[in-house]
Coordinates of C-alpha atoms and ligand atoms in Angstrom, one line a residue:
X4 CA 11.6 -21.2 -10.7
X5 CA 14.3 -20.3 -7.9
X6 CA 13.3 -18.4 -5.2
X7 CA 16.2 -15.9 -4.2
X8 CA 17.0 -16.8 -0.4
X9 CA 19.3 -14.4 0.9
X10 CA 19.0 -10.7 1.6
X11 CA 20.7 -8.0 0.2
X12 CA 22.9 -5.6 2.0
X13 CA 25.8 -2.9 1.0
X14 CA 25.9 -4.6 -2.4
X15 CA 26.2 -8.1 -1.3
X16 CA 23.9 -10.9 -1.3
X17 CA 24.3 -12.2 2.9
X18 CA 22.7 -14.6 4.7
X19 CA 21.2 -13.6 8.1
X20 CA 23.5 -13.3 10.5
X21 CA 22.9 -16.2 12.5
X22 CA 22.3 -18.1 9.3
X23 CA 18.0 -18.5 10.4
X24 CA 15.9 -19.6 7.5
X25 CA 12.2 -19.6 7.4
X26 CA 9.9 -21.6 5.2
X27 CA 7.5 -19.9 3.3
X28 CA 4.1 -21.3 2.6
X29 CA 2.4 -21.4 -0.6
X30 CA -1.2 -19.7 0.3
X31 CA -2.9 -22.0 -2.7
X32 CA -1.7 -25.0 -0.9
X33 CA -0.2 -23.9 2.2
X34 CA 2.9 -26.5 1.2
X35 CA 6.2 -24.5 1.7
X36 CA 7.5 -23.7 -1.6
X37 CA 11.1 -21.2 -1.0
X38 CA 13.0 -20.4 2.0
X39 CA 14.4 -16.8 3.0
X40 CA 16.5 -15.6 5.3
X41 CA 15.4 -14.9 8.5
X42 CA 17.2 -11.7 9.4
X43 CA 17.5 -10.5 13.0
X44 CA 18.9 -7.4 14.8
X45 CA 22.8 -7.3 13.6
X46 CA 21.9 -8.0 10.1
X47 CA 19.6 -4.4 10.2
X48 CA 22.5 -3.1 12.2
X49 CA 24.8 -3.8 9.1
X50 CA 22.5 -2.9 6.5
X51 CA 22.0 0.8 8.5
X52 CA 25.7 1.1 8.6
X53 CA 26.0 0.7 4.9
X54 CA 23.0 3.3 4.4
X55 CA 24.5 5.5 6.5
X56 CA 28.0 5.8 4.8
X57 CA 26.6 5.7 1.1
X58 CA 24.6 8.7 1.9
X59 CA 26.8 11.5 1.5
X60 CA 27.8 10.3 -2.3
X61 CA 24.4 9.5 -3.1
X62 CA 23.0 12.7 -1.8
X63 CA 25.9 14.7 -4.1
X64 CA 24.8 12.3 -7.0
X65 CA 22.7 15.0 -9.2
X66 CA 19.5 14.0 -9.2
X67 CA 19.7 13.6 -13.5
X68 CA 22.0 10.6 -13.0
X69 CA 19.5 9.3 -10.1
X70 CA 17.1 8.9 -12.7
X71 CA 18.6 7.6 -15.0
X72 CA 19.1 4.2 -12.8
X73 CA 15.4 4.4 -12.4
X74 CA 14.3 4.4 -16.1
X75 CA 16.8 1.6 -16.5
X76 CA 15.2 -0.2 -13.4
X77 CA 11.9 0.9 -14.9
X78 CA 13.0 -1.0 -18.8
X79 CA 14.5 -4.0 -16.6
X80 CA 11.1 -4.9 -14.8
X81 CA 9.3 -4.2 -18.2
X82 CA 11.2 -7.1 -19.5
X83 CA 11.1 -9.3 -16.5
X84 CA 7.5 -8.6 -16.0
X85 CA 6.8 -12.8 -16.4
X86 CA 8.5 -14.0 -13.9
X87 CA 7.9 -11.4 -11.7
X88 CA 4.2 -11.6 -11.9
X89 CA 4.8 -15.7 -11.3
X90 CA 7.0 -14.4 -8.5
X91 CA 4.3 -12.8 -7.1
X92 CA 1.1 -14.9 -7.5
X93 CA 3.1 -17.9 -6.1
X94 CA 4.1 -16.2 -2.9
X95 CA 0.7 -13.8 -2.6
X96 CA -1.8 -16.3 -4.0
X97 CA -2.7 -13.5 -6.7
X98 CA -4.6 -14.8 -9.6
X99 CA -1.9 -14.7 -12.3
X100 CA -4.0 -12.1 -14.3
X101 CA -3.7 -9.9 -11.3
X102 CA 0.1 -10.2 -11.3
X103 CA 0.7 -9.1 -14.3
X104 CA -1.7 -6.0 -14.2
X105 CA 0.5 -5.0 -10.9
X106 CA 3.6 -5.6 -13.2
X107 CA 3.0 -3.6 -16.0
X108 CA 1.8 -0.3 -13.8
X109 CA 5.3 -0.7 -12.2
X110 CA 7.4 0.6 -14.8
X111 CA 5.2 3.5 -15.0
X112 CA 5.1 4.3 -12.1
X113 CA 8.8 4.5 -11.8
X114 CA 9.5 6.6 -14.8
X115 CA 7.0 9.3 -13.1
X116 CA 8.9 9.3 -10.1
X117 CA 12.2 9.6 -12.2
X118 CA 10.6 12.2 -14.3
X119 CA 9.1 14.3 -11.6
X120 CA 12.1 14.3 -9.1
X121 CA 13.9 16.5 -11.4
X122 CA 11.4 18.9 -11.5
X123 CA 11.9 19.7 -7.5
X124 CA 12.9 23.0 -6.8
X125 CA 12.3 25.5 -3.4
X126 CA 9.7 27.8 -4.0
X127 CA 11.7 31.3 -3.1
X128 CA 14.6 32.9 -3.8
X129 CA 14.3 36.8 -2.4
X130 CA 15.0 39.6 -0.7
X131 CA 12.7 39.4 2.3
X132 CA 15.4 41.5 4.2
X133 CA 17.2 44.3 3.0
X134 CA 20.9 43.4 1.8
X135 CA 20.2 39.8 2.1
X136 CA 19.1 37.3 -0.3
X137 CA 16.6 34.1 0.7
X138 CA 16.8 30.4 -0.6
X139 CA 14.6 27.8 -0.4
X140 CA 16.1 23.9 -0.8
X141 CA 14.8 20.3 -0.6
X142 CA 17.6 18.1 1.1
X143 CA 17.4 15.0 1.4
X144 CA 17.1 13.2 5.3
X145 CA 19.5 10.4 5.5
X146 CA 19.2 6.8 6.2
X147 CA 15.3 5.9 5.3
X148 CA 13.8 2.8 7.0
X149 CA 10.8 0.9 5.2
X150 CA 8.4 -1.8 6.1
X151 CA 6.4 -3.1 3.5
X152 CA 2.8 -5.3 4.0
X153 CA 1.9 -8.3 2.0
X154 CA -0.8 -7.4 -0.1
X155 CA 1.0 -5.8 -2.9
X156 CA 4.4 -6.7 -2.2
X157 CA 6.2 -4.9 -5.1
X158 CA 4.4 -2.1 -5.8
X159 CA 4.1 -0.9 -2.6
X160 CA 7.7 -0.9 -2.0
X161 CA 8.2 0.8 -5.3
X162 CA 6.1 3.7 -3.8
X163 CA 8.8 3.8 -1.0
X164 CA 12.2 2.8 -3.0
X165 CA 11.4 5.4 -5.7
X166 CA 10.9 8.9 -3.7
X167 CA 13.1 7.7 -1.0
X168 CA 15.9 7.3 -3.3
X169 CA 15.3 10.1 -6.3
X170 CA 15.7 12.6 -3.8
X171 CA 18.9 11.6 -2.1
X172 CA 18.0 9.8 0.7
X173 CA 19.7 6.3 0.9
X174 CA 17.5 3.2 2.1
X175 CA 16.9 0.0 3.9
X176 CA 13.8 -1.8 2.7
X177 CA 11.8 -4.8 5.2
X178 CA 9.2 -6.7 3.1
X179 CA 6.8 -8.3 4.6
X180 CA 8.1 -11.6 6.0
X181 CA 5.1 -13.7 4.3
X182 CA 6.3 -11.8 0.9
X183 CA 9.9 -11.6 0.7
X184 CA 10.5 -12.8 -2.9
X185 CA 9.4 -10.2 -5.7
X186 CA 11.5 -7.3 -3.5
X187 CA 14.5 -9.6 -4.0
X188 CA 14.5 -10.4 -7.7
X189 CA 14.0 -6.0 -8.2
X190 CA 17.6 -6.4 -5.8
X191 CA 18.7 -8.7 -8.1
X192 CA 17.6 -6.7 -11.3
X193 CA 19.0 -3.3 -9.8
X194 CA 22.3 -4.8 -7.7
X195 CA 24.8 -3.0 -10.6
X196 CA 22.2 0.6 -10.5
X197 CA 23.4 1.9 -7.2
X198 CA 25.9 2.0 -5.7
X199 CA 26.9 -0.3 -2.8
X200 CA 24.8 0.6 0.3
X201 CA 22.4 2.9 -1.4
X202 CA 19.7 0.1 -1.1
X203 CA 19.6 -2.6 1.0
X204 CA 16.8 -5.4 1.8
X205 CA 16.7 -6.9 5.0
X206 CA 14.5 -9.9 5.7
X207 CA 12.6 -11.1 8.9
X208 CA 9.6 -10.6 11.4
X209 CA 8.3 -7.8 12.2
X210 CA 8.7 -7.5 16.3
X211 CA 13.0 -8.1 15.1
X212 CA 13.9 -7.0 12.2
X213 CA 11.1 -4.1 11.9
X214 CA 10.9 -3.4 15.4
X215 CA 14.8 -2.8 15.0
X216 CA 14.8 -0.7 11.9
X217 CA 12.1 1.7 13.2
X218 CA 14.0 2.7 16.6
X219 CA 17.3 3.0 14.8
X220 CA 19.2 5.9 16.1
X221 CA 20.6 6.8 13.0
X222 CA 17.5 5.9 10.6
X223 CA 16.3 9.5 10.4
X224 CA 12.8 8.4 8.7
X225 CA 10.7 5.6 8.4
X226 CA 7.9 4.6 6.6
X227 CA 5.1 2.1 6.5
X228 CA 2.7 0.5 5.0
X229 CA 0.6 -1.6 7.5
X230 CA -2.0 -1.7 10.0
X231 CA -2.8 0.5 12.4
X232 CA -1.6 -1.1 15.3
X233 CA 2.3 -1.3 13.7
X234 CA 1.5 2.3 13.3
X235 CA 1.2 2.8 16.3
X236 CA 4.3 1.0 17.2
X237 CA 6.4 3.1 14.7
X238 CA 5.1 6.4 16.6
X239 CA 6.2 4.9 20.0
X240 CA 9.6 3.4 18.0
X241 CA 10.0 6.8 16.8
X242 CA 9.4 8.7 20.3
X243 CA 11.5 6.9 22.2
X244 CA 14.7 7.2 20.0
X245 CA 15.1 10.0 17.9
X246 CA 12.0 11.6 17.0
X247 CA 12.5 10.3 12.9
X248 CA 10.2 11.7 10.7
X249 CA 7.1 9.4 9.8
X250 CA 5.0 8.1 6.9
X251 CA 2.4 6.0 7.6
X252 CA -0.4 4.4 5.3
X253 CA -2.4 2.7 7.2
X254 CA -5.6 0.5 7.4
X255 CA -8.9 1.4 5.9
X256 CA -12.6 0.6 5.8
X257 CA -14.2 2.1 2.3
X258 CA -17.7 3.1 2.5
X259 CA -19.4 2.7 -0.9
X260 CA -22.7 5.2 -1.5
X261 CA -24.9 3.9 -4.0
X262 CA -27.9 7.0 -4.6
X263 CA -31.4 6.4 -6.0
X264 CA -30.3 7.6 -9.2
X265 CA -27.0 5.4 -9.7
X266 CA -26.3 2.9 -12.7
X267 CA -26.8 -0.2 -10.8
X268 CA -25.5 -2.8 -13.3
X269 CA -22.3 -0.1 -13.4
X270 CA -21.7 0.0 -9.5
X271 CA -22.7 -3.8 -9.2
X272 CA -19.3 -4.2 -11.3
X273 CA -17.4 -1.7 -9.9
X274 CA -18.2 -2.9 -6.2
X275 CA -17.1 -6.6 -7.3
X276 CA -14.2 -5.7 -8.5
X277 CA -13.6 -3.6 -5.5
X278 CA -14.7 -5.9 -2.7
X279 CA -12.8 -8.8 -4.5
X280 CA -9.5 -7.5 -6.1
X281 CA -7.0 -9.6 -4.5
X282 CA -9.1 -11.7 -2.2
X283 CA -10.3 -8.2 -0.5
X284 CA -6.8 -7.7 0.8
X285 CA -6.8 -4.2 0.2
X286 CA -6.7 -0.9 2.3
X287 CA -9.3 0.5 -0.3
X288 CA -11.4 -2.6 -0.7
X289 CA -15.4 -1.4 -0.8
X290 CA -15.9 -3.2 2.1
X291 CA -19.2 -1.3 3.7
X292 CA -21.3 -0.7 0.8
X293 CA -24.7 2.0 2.1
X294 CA -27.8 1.8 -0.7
X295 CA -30.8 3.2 -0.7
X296 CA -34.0 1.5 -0.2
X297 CA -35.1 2.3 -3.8
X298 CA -32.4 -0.1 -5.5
X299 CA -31.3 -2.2 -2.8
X300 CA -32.8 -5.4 -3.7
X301 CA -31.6 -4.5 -7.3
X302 CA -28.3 -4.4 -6.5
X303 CA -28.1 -7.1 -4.3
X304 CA -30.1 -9.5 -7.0
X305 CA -26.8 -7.7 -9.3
X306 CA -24.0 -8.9 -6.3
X307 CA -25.6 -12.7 -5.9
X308 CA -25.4 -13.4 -9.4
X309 CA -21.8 -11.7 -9.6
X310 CA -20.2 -13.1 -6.4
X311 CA -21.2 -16.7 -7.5
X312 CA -19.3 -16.2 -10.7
X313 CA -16.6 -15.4 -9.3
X314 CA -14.1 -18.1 -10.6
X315 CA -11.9 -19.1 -7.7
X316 CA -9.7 -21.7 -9.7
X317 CA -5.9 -22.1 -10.6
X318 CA -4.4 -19.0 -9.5
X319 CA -2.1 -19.8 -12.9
X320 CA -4.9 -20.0 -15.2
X321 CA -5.7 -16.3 -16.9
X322 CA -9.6 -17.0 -16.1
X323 CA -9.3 -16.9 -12.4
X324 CA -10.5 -13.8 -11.0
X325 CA -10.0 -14.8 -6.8
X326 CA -6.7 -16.6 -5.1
X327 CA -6.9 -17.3 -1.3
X328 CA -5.8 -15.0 1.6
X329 CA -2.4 -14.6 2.6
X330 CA -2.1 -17.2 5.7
X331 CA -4.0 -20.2 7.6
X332 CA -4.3 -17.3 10.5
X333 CA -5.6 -14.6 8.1
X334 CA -8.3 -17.4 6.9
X335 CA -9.5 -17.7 10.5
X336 CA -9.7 -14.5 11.1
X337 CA -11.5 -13.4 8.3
X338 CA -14.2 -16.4 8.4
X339 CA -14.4 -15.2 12.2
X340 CA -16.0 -11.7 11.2
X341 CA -18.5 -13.2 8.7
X342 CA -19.3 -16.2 11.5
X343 CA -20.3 -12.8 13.9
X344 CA -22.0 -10.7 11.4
X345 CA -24.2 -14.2 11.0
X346 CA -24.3 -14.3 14.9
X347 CA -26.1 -11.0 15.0
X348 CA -29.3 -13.0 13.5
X349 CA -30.5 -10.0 11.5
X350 CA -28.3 -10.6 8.5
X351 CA -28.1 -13.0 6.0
X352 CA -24.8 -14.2 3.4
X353 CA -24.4 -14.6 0.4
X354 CA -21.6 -16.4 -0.3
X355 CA -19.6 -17.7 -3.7
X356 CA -17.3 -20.6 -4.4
X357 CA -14.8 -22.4 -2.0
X358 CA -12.1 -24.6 -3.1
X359 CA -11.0 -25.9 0.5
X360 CA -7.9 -26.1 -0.3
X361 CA -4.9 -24.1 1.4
X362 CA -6.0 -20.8 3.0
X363 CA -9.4 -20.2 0.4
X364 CA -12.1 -18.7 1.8
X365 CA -15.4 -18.2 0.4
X366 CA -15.9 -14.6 -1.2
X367 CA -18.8 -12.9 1.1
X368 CA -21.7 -10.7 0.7
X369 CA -23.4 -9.6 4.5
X370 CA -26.6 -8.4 3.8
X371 CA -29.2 -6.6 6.2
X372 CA -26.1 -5.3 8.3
X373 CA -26.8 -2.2 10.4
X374 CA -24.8 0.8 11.0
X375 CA -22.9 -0.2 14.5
X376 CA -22.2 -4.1 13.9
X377 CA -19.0 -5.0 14.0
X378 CA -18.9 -6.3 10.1
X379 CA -19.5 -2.6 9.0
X380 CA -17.1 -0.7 11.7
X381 CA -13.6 -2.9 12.0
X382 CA -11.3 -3.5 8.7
X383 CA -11.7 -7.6 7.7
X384 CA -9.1 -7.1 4.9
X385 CA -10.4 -10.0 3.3
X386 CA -13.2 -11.1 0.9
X387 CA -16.6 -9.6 2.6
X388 CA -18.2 -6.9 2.5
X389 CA -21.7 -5.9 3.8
X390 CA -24.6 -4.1 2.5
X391 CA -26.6 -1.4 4.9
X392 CA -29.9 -0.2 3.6
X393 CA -30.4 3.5 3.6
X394 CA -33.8 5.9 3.7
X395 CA -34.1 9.4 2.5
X396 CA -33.9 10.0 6.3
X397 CA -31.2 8.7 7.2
X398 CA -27.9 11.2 6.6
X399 CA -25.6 8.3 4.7
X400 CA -22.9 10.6 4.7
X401 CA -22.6 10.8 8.5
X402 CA -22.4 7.4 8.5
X403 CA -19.6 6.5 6.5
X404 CA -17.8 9.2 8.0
X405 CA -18.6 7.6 11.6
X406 CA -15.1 5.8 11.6
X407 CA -11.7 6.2 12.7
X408 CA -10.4 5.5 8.7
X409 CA -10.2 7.8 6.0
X410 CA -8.6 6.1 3.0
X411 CA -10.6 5.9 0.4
X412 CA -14.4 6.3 -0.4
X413 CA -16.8 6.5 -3.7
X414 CA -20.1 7.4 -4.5
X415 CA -22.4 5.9 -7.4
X416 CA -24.8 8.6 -8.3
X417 CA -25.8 10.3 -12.0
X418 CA -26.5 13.6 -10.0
X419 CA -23.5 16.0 -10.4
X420 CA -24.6 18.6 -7.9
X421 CA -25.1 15.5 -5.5
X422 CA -21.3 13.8 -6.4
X423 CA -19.8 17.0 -5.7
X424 CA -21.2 17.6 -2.2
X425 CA -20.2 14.1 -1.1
X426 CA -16.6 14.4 -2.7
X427 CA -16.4 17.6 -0.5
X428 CA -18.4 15.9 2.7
X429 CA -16.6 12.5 2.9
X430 CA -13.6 12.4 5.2
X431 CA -11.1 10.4 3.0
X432 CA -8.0 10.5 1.4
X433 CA -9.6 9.4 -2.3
X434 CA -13.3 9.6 -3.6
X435 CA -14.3 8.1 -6.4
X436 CA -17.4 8.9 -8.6
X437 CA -18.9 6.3 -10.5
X438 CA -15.9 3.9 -9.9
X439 CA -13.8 2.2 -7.2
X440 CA -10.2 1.1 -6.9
X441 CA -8.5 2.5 -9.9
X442 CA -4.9 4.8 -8.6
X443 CA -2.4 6.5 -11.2
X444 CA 1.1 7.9 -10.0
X445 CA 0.4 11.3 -10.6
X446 CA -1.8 11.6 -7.9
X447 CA -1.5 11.3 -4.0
X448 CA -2.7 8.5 -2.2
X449 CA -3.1 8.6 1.3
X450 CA -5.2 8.6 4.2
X451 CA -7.1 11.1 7.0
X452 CA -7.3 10.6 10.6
X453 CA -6.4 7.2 11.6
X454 CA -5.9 5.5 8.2
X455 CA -2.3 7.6 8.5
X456 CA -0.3 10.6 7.8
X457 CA 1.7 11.5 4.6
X458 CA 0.9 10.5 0.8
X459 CA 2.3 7.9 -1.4
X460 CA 2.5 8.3 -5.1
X461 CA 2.8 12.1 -6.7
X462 CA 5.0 15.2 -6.3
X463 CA 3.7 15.5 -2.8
X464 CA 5.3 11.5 -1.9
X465 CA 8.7 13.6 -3.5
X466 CA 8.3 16.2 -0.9
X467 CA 8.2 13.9 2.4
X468 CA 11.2 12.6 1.8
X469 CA 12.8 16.1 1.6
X470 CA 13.5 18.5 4.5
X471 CA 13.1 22.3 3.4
X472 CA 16.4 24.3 4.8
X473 CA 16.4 28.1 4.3
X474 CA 19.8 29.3 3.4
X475 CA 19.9 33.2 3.9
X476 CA 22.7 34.9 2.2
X477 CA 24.5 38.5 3.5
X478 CA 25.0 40.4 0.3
X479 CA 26.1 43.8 2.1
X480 CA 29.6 42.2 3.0
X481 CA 33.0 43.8 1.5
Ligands
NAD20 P1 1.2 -5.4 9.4 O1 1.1 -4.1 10.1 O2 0.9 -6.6 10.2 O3 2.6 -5.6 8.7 C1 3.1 -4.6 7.8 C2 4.6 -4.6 7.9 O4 5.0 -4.1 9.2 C3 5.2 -6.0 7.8 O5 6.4 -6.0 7.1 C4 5.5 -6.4 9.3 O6 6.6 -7.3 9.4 C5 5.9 -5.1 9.9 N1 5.8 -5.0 11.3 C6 4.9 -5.6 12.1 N2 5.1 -5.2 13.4 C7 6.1 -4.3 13.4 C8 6.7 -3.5 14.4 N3 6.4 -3.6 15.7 N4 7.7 -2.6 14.0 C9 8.1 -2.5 12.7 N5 7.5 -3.3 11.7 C10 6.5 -4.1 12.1 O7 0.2 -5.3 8.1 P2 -0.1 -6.4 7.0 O8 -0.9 -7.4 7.7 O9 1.2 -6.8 6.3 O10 -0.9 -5.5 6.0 C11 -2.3 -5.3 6.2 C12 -2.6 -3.9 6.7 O11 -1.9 -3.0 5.8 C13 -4.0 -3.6 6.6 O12 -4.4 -2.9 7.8 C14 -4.1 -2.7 5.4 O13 -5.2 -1.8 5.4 C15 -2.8 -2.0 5.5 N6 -2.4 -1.4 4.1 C16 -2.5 -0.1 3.9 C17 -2.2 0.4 2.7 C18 -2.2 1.9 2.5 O14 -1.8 2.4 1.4 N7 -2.8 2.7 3.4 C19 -1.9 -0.4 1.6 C20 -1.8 -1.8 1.9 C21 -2.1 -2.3 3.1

């Protein structure tokens, strides 16, 4: 396999600038495996100038023929779904099975996008004032400026290429540094789809490259998947030059409600799946999990058993369900929050399999964790998650609202009166019933309060990329 090296900017593949490489780590190993370009300020300079003079053509381009590069994009990726899925567990450490899932919702969700741009349209057209007739339109913004996180390296920049660029806005694109490589080879697939400047890939650290893109004078929005802290650095980016629109999808901490009258053996796989769907590394990973007394020990008897199956093997293999995290760094962090939660001497882990090898860590169950410890407040984007017992005294649902995150949430109960008061009581972007983790393109995704502000996925991802203009015409003139 060849690892493309170079980025990708007004139609040409370019090395950075100042010709800086980095090497990039295999997280199964930690052994480099590719190197990339390491892009600095004048290479985003160059690929915002290319943006930025593509974007009247592309904006006139009617938005028919804008699809029609997507579906092709869309049939492309179907039949390079292979290697892109060996693209992405190398450089991600996904288990290969999990690649391949990621690859096929891709085209998918791409021919939604293409589908449901051309269904846009203002919502008025009137006479709101006598002699004069009202129009509503969705123009598009300009230059866009993305930064994509690791975890899902593809399919979260397909959630920002697609509306970004079916509504007329042109863009530059900043993968994640550790993740550079499955965003390159959809470059390479859609180089002859658009033309020259319409979408460019920049590659390099986030304090140069991102830190760059974000203030750019003339990038008129940005968006970002990240954590909450580069969130916060895109608002002050975005103060301090030009006020550009933002989109933000932050960090998360899921709270998982499991009711007297749940199907344990059902939530015991749906929590498992949750918790440990790409190593944990997920915004929505069920990563606090409240149960009530009555089936607590049921459940965690169910999570034991299921957590030491989980098979942590040859990320290549189709059996293996867990890879490692992303980085040596990321590992010490993570083991760092479970060697706390232990600290607190009132919980106790369960804990699965550990290779050893590059950045594995064990797959983690806290048990006994109380509402306040650290384990159960801050985000460990990793493979843990902890378990808080709950009374019929104690109100659950003010407790997993007690956070600064509102991504996702779910609730395992069989009582429908009960599952619809939590869906309306929980403060969070998604609840699930009966189920955690699955998304589907026709729906937004998104968080409240700090977990950020604007929706990926949907008609409603469509409509941030848009600015409404009113265009009031005079009828009454000779
Ligand atoms: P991160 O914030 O460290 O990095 C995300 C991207 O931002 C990277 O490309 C990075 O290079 C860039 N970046 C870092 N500092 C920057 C700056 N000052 N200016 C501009 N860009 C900068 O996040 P991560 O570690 O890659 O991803 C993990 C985080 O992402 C977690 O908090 C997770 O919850 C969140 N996440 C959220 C969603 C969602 O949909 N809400 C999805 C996936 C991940």
């Amino acid at each position: 396999m060849t690892y493309q090296s170079k980025m990708f900017i007004d139609g040409n593949w370019t090395d950075a600038a100042d010709g800086a490489v980095d090497q990039v780590p295999a997280p199964t190993t930690g052994e480099t495996f590719a190197e990339i370009a390491h892009g600095g300020v004048a290479d985003v300079d160059r690929a915002v100038a290319a943006a930025d003079a593509a974007f009247p053509d592309w904006a006139r381009t009617p938005v028919g023929e804008r699809a029609r590069a997507f579906l092709t994009l869309a049939d492309r990726i179907e039949a390079d779904q292979r290697t892109l899925a060996e693209i992405e567990s190398r450089n991600v450490g996904k288990p290969i099975s999990l690649a391949l899932e990621e690859m096929e919702m891709i085209p998918d969700h791409l021919r939604f996008f293409a589908g449901a741009a051309r269904t846009m349209e203002g919502r008025a057209a009137s006479e709101f004032v006598r002699g004069k007739t009202s129009i509503i339109r969705r123009d598009p913004l300009g230059v866009v400026g993305s930064v994509a996180p690791w975890n899902y390296p593809l399919l979260m920049a397909i959630w920002k290429i697609s509306p970004a660029l079916l509504t007329g806005n042109t863009l530059v694109l900043k993968p994640s540094e550790h993740t550079p490589f499955s965003v390159l080879r959809l470059a390479e697939l859609a180089q002859d789809l658009f033309p020259a400047g319409v979408f460019n890939v920049v590659t390099g650290d986030g304090e140069d490259v991102g830190a760059r893109l974000v203030a750019h004078p003339r990038v008129r929005m940005s968006s970002l998947t990240g954590s909450v802290d580069t969130g916060r650095a895109l608002m002050r980016a975005s103060a301090d030059s030009n006020l550009k629109r933002l989109h933000l999808e932050l960090g998360g901490k899921a709270p998982v409600l499991v009711y007297p009258d749940a199907d344990v053996a059902l939530a015991v796989g749906k929590i498992i799946e949750g918790a440990f769907c790409n190593s944990g590394q997920d915004c929505m990973a069920a990563s606090r999990l409240y149960v009530h007394e009555s089936v607590h020990d049921e459940l965690v008897a169910g999570l034991e058993k299921a957590v030491k199956e989980l098979d942590l093997g040859d990320t290549a293999d189709d059996n293996t369900t867990m890879g490692p995290v992303i980085t040596a760094a990321h590992r010490d962090r993570v083991e760092g929050f479970v060697q706390r939660a232990k600290a607190t001497g009132h919980t106790e882990l369960i804990q699965g399999d550990n290779p050893g090898t590059g950045f594995y860590t064990a797959p983690t169950v806290v048990v006994g964790a109380r509402q306040g410890d650290e384990i159960v407040s801050t985000e460990v984007f990793g493979p843990v998650t902890s378990v808080t017992r709950f009374t019929d005294r104690d109100d659950v649902i003010a407790w997993a609202n007690d956070t600064e995150y509102g991504l996702a949430a779910s609730v395992f109960t069989n009582d429908i009166s009960r599952a619809m008061s939590a869906s309306s009581d929980l403060q969070f972007g998604t609840v699930w019933i009966n189920d955690h983790l699955p998304v589907t393109p026709e729906m937004p995704h998104g968080g409240f309060k700090q977990s950020g502000n604007g929706k990926d996925m949907s008609v409603y991802a469509l409509e941030e990329y848009t600015e409404i203009k009113h265009v009031m015409i005079n009828r009454e003139i000779a």
